[in-house]
GROMACS .gro file of C-alpha atoms in nm:
model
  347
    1UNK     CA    1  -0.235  -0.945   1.011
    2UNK     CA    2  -0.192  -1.277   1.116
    3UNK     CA    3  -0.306  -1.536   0.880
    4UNK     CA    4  -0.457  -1.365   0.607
    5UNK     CA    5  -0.262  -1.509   0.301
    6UNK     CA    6   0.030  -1.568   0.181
    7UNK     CA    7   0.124  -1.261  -0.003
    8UNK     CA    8   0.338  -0.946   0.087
    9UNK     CA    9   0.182  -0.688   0.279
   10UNK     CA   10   0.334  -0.364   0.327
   11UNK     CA   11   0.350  -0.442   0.677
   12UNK     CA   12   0.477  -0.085   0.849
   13UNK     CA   13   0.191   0.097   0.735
   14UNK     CA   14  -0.072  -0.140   0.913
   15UNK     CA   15  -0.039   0.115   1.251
   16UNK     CA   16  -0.150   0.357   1.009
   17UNK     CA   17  -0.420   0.167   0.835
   18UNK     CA   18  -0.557   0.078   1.261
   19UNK     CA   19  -0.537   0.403   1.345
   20UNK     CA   20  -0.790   0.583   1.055
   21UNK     CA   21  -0.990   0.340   1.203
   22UNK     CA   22  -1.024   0.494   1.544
   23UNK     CA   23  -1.332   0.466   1.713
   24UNK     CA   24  -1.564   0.478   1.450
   25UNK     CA   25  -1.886   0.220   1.461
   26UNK     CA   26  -1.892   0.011   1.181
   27UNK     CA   27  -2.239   0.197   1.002
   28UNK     CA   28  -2.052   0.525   1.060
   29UNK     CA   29  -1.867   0.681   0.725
   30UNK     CA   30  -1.505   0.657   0.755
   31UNK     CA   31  -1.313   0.861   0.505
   32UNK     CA   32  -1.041   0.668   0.380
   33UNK     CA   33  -0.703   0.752   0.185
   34UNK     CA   34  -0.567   0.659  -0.092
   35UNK     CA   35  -0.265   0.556   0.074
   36UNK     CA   36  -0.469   0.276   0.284
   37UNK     CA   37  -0.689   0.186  -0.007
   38UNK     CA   38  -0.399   0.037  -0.182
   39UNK     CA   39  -0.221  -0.101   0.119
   40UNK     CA   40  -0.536  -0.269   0.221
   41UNK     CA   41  -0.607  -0.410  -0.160
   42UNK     CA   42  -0.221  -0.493  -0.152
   43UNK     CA   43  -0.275  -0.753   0.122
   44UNK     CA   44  -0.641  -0.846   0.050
   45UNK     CA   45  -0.809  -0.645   0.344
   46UNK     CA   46  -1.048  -0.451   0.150
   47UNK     CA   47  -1.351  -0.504  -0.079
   48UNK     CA   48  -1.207  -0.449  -0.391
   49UNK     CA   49  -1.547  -0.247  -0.523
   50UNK     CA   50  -1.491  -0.030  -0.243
   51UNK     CA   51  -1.829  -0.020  -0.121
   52UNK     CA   52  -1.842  -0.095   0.235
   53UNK     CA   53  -1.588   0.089   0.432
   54UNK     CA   54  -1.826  -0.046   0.752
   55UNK     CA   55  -1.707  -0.416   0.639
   56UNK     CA   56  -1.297  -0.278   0.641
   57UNK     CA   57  -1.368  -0.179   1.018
   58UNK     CA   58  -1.579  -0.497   1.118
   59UNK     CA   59  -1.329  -0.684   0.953
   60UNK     CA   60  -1.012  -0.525   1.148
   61UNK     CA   61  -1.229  -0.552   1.479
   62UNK     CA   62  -1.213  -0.936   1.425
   63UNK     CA   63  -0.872  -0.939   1.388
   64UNK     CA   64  -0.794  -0.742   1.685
   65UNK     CA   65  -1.010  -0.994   1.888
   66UNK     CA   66  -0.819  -1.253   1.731
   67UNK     CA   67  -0.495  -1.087   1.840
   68UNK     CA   68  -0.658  -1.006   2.233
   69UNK     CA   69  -0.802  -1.392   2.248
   70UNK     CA   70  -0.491  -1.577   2.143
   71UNK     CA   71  -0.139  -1.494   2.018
   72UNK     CA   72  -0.161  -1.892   1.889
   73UNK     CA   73  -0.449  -1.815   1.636
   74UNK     CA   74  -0.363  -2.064   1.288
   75UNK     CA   75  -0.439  -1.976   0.932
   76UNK     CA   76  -0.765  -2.230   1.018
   77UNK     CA   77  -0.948  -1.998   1.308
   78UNK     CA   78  -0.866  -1.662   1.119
   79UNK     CA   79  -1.031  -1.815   0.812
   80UNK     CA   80  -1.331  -1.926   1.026
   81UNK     CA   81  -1.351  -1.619   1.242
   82UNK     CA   82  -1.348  -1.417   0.902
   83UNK     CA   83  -1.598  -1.633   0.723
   84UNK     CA   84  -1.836  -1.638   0.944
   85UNK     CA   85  -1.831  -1.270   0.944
   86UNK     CA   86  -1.880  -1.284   0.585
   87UNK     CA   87  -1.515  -1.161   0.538
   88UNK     CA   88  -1.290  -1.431   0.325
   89UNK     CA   89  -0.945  -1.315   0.271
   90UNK     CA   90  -0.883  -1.314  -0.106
   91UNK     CA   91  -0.692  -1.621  -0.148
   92UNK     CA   92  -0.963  -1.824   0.067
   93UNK     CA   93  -1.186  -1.691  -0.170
   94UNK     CA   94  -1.001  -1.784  -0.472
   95UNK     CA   95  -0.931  -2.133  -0.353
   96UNK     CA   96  -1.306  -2.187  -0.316
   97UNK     CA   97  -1.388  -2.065  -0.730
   98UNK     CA   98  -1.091  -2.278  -0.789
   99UNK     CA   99  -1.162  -2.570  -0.655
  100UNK     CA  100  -1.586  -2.502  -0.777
  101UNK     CA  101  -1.427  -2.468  -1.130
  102UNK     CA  102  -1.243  -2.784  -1.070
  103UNK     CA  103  -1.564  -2.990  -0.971
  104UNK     CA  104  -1.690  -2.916  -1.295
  105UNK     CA  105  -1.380  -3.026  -1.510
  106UNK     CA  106  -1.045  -3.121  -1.482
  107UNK     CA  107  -0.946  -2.847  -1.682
  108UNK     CA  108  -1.250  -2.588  -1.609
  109UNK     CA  109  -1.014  -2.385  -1.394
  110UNK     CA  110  -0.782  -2.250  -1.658
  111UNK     CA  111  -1.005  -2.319  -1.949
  112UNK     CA  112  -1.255  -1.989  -1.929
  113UNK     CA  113  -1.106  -1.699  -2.148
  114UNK     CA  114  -0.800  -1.443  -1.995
  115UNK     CA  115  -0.884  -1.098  -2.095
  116UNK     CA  116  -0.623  -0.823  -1.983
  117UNK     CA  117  -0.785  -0.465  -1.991
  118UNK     CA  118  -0.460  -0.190  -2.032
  119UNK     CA  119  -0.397   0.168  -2.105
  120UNK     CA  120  -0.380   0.239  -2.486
  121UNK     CA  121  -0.039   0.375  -2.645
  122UNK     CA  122  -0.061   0.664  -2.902
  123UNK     CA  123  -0.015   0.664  -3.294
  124UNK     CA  124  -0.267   0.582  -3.591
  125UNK     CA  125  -0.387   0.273  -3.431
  126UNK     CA  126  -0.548   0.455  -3.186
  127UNK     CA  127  -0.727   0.172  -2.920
  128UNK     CA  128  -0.531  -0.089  -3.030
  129UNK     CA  129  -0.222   0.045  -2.989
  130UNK     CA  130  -0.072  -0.114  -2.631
  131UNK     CA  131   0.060   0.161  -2.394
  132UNK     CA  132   0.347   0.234  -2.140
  133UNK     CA  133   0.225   0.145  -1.836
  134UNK     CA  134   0.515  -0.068  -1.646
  135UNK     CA  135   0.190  -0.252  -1.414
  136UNK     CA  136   0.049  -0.367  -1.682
  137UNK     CA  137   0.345  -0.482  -1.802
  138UNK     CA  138   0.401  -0.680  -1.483
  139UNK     CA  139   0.073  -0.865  -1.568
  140UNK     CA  140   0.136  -0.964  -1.930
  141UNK     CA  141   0.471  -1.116  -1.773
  142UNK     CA  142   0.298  -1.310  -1.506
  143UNK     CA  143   0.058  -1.445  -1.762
  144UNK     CA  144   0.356  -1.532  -1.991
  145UNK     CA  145   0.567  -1.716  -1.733
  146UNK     CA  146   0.226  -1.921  -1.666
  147UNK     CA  147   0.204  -2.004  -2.020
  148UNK     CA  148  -0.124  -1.896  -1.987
  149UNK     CA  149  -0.356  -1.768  -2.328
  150UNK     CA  150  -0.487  -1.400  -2.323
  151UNK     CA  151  -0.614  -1.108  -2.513
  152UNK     CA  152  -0.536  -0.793  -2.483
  153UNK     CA  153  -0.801  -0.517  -2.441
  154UNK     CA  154  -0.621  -0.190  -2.476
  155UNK     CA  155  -0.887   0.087  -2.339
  156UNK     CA  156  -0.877   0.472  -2.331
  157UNK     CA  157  -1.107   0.680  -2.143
  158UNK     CA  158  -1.445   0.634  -2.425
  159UNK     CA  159  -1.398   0.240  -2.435
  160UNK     CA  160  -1.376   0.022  -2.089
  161UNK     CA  161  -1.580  -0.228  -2.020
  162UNK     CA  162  -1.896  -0.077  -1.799
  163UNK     CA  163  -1.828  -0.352  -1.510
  164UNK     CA  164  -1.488  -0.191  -1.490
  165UNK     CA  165  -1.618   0.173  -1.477
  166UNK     CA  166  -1.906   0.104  -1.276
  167UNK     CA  167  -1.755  -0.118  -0.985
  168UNK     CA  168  -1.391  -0.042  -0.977
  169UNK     CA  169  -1.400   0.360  -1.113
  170UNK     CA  170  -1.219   0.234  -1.444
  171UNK     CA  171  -0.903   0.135  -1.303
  172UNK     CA  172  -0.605  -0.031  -1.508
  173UNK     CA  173  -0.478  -0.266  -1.567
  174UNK     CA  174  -0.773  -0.474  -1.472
  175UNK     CA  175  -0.826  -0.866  -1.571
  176UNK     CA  176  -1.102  -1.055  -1.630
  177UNK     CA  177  -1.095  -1.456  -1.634
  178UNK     CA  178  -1.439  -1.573  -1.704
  179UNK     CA  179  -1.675  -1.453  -1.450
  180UNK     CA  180  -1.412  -1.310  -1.198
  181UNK     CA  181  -1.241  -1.001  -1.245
  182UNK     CA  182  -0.991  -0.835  -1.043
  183UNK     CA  183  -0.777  -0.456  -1.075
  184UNK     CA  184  -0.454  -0.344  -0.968
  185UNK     CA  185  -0.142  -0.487  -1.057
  186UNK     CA  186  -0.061  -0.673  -0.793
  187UNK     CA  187  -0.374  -0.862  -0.708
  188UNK     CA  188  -0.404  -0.959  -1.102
  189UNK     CA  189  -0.058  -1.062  -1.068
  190UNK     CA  190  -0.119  -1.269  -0.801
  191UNK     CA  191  -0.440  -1.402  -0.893
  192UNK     CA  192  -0.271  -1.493  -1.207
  193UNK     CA  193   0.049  -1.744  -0.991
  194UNK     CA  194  -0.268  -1.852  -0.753
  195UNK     CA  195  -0.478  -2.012  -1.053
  196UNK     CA  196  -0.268  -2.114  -1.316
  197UNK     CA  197  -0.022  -2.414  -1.359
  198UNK     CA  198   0.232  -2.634  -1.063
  199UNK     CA  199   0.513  -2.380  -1.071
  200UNK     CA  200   0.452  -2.095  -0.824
  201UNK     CA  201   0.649  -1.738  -0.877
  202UNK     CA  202   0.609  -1.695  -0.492
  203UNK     CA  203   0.888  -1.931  -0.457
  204UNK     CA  204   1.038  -1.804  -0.119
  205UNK     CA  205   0.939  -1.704   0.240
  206UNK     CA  206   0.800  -1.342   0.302
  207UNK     CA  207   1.113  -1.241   0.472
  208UNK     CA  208   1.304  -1.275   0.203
  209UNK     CA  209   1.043  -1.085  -0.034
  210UNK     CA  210   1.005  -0.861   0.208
  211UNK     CA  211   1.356  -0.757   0.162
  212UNK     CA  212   1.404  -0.729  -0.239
  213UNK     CA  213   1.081  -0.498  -0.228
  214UNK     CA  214   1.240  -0.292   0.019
  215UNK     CA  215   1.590  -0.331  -0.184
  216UNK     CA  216   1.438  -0.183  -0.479
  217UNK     CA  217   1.083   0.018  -0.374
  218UNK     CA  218   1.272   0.304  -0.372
  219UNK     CA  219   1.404   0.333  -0.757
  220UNK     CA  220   1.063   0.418  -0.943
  221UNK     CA  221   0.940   0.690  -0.789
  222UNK     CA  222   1.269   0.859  -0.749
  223UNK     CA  223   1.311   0.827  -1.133
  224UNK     CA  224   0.976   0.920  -1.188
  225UNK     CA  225   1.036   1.279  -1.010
  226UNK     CA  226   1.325   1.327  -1.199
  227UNK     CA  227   1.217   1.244  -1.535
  228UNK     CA  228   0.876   1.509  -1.480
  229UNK     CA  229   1.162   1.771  -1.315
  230UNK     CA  230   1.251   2.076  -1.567
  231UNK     CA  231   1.416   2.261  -1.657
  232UNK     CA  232   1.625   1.911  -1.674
  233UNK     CA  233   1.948   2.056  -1.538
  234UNK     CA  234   1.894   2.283  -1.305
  235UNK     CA  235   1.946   2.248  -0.946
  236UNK     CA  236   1.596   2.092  -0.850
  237UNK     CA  237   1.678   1.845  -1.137
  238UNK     CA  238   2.032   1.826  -0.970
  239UNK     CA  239   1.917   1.686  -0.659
  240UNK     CA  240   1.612   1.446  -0.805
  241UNK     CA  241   1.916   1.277  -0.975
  242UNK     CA  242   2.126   1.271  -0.651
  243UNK     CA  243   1.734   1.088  -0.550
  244UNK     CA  244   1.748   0.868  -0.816
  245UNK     CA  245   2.118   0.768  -0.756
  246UNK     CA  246   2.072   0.676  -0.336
  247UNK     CA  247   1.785   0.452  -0.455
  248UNK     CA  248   2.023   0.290  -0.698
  249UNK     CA  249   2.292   0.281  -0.413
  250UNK     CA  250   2.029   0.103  -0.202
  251UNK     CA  251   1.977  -0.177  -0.430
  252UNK     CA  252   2.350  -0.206  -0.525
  253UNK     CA  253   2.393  -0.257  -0.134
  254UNK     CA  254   2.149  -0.479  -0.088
  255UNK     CA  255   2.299  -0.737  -0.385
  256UNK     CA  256   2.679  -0.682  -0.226
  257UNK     CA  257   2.549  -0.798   0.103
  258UNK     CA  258   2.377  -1.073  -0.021
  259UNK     CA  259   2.672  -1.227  -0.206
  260UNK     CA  260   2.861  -1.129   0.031
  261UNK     CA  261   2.688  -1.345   0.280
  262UNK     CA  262   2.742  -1.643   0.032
  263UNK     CA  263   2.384  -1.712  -0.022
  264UNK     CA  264   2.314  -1.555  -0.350
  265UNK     CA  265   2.438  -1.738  -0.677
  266UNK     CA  266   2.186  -1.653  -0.878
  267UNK     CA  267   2.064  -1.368  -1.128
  268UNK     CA  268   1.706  -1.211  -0.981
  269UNK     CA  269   1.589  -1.019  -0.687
  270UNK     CA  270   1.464  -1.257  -0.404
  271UNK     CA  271   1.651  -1.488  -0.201
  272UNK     CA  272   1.927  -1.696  -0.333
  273UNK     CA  273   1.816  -1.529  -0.646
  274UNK     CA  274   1.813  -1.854  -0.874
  275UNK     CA  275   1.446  -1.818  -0.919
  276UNK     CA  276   1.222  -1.515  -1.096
  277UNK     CA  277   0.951  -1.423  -0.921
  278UNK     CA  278   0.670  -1.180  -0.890
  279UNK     CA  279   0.909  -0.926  -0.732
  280UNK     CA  280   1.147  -0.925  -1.078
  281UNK     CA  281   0.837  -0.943  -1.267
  282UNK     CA  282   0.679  -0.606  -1.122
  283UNK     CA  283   1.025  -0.465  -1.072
  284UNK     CA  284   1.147  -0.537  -1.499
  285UNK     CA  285   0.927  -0.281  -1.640
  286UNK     CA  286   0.998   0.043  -1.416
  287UNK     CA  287   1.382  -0.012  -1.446
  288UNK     CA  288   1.298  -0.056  -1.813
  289UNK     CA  289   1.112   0.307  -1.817
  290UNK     CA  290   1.434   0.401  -1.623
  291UNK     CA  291   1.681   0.232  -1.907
  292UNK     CA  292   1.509   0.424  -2.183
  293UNK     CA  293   1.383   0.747  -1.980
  294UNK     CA  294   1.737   0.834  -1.876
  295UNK     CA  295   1.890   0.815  -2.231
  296UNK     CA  296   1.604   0.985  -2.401
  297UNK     CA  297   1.538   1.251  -2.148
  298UNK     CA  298   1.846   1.302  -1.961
  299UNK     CA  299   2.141   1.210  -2.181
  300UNK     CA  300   2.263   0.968  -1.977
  301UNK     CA  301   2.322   0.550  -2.057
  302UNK     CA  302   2.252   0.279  -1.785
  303UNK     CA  303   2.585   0.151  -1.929
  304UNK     CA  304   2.783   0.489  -1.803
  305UNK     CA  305   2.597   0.427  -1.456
  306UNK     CA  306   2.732   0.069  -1.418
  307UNK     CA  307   3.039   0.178  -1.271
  308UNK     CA  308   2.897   0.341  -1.008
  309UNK     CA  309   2.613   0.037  -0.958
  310UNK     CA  310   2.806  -0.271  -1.154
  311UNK     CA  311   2.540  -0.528  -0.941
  312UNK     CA  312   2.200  -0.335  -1.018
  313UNK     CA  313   2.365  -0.334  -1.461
  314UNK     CA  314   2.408  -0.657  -1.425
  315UNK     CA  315   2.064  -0.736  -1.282
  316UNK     CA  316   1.892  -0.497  -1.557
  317UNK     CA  317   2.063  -0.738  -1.847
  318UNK     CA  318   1.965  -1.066  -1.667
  319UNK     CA  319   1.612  -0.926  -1.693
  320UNK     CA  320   1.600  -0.789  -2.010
  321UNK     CA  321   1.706  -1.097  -2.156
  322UNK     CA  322   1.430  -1.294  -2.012
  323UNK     CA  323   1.147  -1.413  -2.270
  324UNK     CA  324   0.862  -1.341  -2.056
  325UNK     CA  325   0.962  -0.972  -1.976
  326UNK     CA  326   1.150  -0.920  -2.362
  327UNK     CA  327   0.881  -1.019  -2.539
  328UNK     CA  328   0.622  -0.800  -2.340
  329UNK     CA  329   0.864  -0.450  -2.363
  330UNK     CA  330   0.643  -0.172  -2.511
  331UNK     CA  331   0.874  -0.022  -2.782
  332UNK     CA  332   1.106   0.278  -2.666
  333UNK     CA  333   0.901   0.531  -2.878
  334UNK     CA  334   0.584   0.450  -2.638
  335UNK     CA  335   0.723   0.496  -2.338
  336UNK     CA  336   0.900   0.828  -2.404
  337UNK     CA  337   0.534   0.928  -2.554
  338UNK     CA  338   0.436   0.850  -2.202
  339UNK     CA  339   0.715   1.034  -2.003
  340UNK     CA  340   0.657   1.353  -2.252
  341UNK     CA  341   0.305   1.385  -2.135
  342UNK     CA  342   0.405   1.364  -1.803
  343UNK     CA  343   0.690   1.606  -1.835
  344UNK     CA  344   0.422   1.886  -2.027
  345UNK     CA  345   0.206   1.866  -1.792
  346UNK     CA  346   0.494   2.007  -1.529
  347UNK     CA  347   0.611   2.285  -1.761
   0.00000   0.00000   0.00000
């Protein structure tokens, strides 16, 4: 949709997302998917409390009158057809607490505390052990290449926070900075590059993000099925890893045809790929599960796979390497914890 900020949306599912609308009136009770939840929280369009499925569909209808009244609309009349509906996109909502925060001090905006809620990892330390989870990895990068100061809040099922159960169902990894709080990885993520410090990691235009998520979308979920696939080498296993590999292939494409085109000196993901963004910061931790899932699980070494993928190895160092994503690495005995319950509960 036209206008509503400046972050990626997944846009080919949106003629999906219209038509679940239908012709439902907005006080009707509109069952909604999962799938469209998190495309809709993705690109802003959705109360993140999920309360008010009659707001998603009043706030669609505006932008469908929008798109019938003028194909010249700005940023400016979306905002003020939205508003006065009641309906502020998320970042027009964040740049209103930002700049209230920064009425009340030059430094009020950054200075109320950063609290990271994550899954717990196993072992003797029980809740305070930090878990697998690659999203929330993607957050504690974000924070660190902001600089920014947090705590983390490892929770299991016995200890989150009751706002977090009670208004968004107890979903991680969830952040809290002061009195706004915000879940799913993507939003915190970019909630995090909206608030905090002059350097943005949204560096580049949308096409070119649009790209490196399509480049490499593909890679975690193909590993994912065949980690959880056993018996590990049978033929089902066979072709997961023939899965795993076209994803792989996909990427490796993508980087050959953008140095081949002579625009891409750099190391990372987007663009010209001289500058990490959000994309290699979300992207870091699944090919990390991948790195130590494959050798643990599978026998097999991302170094014996970089002849076949030489660009996508060389990518995975560059990464690795960085402080914000090193020092944030859960250690190699969590995350095969993690993949082993996954993998019993297929047997």
């Amino acid at each position: 949709f036209h206008g509503e900020n400046k972050y990626p949306c997944v846009l080919e599912d949106l003629p999906f997302v219209l038509s679940k609308i239908g012709s439902h009136r907005s006080d009707d009770l509109v069952p909604v998917p999962r799938r469209v939840m998190d495309v809709l929280k993705r690109g802003g369009y959705l109360d993140l409390r999920r309360t008010d499925v009659g707001l998603w569909y009043k706030k669609a209808s505006c932008y469908k009158t929008l798109a019938t009244a003028s194909e010249d609309a700005d940023d400016t009349l979306v905002e003020t057809v939205l508003c006065d509906a009641g309906m502020c996109s998320l970042e027009h909502r964040w740049r209103a607490l930002k700049d209230k925060k920064a009425a009340a001090g030059t430094t009020a905006a950054v200075a109320d505390k950063v609290v990271l809620y994550l899954k717990a990892g196993p072992g003797d330390e029980g809740a305070s052990a930090v878990g697998d989870c690659p999203y929330a990895q993607y957050v504690r990068i974000a924070l660190e290449e902001k600089g920014v100061p947090y705590e983390l809040k490892p929770c299991t099922l016995f200890n989150k926070p009751q706002w977090l159960v009670q208004q968004h169902g107890g979903a991680l990894p969830a952040l809290a900075h002061g009195d706004e709080q915000c879940v799913e990885s993507e939003i915190c993520a970019q909630y995090i590059d909206f608030f905090f410090s002059q350097s943005s990691l949204t560096p580049y235009g949308m096409e070119d993000i649009r790209a490196a998520r399509e480049a490499s979308s593909g890679i975690f979920p193909a590993l994912a099925r065949y980690l959880v696939t056993l018996p590990d080498h049978d033929d089902e296993a066979e072709k997961c890893r023939a899965g795993l590999e076209k994803a792989l292939g996909h990427l490796e494409r993508y980087f050959a045809s953008r140095s081949s085109e002579g625009g891409a000196s750099g190391p990372y993901l987007v663009g010209d790929g001289q500058q990490f963004s959000l994309v290699d910061a979300s992207f870091a931790p699944k090919i990390y599960h991948m790195h130590v899932g494959l050798q643990w699980f599978k026998d097999i070494t991302t170094k014996d796979m970089s002849a076949k993928f030489p660009r996508v190895y060389r990518y995975m160092k560059a990464v690795f390497t960085r402080p914000s994503v090193k020092m944030t690495l859960p250690k190699s005995s969590v995350i095969v914890w993690g993949w082993t319950n996954a993998r019993s509960s297929n047997e």
